[in-house]
PDB file of C-alpha atoms in Angstrom:
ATOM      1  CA  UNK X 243       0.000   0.000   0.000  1.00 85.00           C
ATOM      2  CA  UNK X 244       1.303   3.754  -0.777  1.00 90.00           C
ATOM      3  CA  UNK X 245       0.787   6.507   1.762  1.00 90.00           C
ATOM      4  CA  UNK X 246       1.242   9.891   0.266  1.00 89.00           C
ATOM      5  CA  UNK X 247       0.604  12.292   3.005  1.00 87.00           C
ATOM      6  CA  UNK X 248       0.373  15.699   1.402  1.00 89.00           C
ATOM      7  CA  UNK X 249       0.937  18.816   3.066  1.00 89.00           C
ATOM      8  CA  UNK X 250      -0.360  22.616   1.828  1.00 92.00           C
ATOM      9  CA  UNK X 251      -0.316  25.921   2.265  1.00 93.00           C
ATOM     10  CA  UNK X 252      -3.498  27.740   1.717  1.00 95.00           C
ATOM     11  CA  UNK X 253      -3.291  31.236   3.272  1.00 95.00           C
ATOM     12  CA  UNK X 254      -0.414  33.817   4.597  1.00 94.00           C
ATOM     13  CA  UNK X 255      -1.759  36.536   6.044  1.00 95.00           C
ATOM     14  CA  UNK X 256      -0.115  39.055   8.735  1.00 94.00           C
ATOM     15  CA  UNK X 257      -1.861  39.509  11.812  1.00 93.00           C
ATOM     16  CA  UNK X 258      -1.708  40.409  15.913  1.00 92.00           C
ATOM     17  CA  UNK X 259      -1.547  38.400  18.456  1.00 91.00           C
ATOM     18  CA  UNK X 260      -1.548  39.899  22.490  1.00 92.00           C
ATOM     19  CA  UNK X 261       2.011  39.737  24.639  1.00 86.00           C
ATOM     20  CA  UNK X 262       3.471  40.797  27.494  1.00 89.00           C
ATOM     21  CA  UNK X 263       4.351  44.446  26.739  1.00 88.00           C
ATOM     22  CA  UNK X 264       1.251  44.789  24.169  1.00 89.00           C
ATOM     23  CA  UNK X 265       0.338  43.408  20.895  1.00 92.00           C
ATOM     24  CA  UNK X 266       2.475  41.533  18.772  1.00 90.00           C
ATOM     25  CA  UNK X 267       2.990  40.833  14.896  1.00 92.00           C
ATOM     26  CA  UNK X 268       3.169  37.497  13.832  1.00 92.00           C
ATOM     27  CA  UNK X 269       2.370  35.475  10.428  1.00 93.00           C
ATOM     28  CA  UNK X 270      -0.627  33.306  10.470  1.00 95.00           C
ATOM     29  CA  UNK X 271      -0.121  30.368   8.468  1.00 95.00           C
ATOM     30  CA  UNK X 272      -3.740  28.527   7.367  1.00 96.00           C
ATOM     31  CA  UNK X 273      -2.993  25.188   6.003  1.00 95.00           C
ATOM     32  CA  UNK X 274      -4.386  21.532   4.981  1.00 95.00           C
ATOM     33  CA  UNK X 275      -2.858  18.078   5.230  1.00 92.00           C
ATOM     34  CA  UNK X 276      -4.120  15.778   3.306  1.00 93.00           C
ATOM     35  CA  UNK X 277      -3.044  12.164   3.439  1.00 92.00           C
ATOM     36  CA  UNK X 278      -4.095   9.653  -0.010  1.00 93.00           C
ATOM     37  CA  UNK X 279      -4.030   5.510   0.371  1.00 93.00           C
ATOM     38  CA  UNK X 280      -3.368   3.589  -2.834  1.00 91.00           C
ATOM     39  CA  UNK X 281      -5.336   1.411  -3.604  1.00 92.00           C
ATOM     40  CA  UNK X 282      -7.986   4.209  -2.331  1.00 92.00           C
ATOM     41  CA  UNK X 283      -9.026   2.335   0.936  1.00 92.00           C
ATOM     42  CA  UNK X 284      -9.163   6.168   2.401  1.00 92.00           C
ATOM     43  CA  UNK X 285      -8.168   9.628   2.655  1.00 94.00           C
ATOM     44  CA  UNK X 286      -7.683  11.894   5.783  1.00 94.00           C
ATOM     45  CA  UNK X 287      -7.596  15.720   5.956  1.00 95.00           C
ATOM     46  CA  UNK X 288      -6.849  18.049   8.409  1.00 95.00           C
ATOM     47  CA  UNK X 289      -7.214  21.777   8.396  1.00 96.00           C
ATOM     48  CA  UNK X 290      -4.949  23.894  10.980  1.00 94.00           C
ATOM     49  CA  UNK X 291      -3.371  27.251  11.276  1.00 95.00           C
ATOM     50  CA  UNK X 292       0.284  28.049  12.277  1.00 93.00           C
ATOM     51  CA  UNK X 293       1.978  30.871  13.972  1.00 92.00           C
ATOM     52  CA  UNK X 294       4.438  32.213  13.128  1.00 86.00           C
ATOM     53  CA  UNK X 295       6.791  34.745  14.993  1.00 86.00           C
ATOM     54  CA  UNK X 296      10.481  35.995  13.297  1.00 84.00           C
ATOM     55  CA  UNK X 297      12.582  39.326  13.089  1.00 86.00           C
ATOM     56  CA  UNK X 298      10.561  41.883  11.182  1.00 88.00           C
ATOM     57  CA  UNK X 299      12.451  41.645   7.619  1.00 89.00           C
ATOM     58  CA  UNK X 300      11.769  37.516   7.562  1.00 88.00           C
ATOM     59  CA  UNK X 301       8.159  38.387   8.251  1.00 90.00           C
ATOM     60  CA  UNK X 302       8.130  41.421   5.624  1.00 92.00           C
ATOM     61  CA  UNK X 303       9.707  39.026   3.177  1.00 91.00           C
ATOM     62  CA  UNK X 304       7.575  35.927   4.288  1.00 91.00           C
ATOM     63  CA  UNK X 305       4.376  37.955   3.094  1.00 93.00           C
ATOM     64  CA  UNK X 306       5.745  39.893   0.025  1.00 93.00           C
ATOM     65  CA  UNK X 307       6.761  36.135  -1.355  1.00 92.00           C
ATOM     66  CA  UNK X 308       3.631  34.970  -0.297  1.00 94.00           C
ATOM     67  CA  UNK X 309       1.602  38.103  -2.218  1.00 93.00           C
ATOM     68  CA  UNK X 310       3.239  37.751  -5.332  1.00 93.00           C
ATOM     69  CA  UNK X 311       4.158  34.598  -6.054  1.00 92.00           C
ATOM     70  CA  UNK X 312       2.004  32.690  -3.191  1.00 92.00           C
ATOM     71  CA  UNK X 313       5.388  30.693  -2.343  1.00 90.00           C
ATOM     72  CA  UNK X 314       7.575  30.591   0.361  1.00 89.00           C
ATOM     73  CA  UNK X 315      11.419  30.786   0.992  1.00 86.00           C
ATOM     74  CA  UNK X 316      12.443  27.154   0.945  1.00 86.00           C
ATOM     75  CA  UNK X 317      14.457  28.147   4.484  1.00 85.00           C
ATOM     76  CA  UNK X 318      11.578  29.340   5.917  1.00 85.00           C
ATOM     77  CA  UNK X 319       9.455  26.917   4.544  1.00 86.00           C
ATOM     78  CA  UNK X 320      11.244  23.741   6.139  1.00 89.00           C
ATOM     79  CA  UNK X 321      10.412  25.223   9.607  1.00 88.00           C
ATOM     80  CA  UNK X 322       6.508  25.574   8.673  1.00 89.00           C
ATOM     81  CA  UNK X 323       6.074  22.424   7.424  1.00 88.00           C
ATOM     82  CA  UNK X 324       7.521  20.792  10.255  1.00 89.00           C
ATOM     83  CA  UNK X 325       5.286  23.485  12.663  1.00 89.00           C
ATOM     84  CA  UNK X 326       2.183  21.925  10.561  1.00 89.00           C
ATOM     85  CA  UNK X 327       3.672  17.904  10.589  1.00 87.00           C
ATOM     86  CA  UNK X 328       3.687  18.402  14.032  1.00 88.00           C
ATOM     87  CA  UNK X 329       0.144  19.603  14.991  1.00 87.00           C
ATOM     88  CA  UNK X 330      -1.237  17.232  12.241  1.00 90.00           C
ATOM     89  CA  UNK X 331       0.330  14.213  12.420  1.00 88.00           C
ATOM     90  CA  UNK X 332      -1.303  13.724  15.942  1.00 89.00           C
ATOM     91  CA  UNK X 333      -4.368  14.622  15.286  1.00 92.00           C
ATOM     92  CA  UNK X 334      -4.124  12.235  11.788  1.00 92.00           C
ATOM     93  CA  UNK X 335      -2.563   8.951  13.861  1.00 91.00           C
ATOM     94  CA  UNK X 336      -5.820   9.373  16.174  1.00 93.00           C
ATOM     95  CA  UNK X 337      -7.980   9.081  12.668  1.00 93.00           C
ATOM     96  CA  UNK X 338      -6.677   6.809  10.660  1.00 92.00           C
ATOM     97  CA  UNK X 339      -6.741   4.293  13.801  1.00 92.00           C
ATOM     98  CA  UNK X 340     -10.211   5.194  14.092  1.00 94.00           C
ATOM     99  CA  UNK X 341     -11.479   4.378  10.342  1.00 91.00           C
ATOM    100  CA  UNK X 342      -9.002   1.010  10.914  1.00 92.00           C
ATOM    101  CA  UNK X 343      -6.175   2.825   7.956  1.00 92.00           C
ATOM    102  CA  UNK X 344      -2.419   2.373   7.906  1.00 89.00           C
ATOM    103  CA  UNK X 345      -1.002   4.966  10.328  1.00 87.00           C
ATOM    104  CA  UNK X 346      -0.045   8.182   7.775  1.00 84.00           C
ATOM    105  CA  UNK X 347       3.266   8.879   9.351  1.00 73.00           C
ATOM    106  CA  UNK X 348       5.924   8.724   6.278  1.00 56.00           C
ATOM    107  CA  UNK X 349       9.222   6.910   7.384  1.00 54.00           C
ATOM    108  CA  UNK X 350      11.131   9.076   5.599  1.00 59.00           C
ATOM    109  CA  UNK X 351      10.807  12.887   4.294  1.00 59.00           C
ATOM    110  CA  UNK X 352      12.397  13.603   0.554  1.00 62.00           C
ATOM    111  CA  UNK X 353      13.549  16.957   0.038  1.00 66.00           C
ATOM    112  CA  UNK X 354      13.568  18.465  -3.975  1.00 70.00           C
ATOM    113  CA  UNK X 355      16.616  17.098  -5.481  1.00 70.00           C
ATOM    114  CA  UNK X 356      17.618  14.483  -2.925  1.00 63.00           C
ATOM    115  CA  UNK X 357      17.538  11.273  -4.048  1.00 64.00           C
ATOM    116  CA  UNK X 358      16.058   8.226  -1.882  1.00 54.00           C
ATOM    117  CA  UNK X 359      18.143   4.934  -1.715  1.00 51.00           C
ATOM    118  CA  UNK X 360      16.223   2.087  -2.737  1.00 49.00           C
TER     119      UNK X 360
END
């Protein structure tokens, strides 16, 4: 069976959060994970929304790339991902025991160009 879990980025929008000393400026990351079984015994999807708190000029750039290209810096990009693996992966172990599907964790992630040893 192939398990392609499938994560996206649907919104990046700039927003304010409440701190300590007043209100603070984060990025607000909206995304959806979507796992695929083949054969199709199943799929699971998760919707969740990230936070997202750097130096202003990361943030400035975070949104610009986001406006007009809707991509992000690859850099930046690793650390969101994980940020969204992290709060979805639970939540997507929990379902797929419940509907009785292989667990969607991947064993291994591939990053562009890298090769995987067979």
């Amino acid at each position: 069976m192939r398990i392609l879990p499938v994560p996206r980025i649907l919104q990046v929008q700039e927003t304010q959060v409440p701190g300590p000393t007043g209100k603070i400026n984060i990025v607000e990351v909206q995304f959806e994970y979507i796992t695929t079984y083949d054969p199709p015994v199943g799929e699971i999807k998760v919707n969740g929304t990230v936070m997202f708190q750097e130096a202003e000029n990361i943030r400035k750039q975070l949104l610009d790339n986001w406006k007009e290209n809707r991509q992000i810096n690859p850099e930046i990009g690793k650390e969101i991902i994980y940020r969204m693996s992290q709060q979805a992966f639970l939540v997507m172990m929990n379902l797929a025991r419940e509907l009785n599907l292989p667990s969607p964790m991947p064993l291994r992630i591939q990053t562009p160009g890298e090769e995987v040893a067979p």
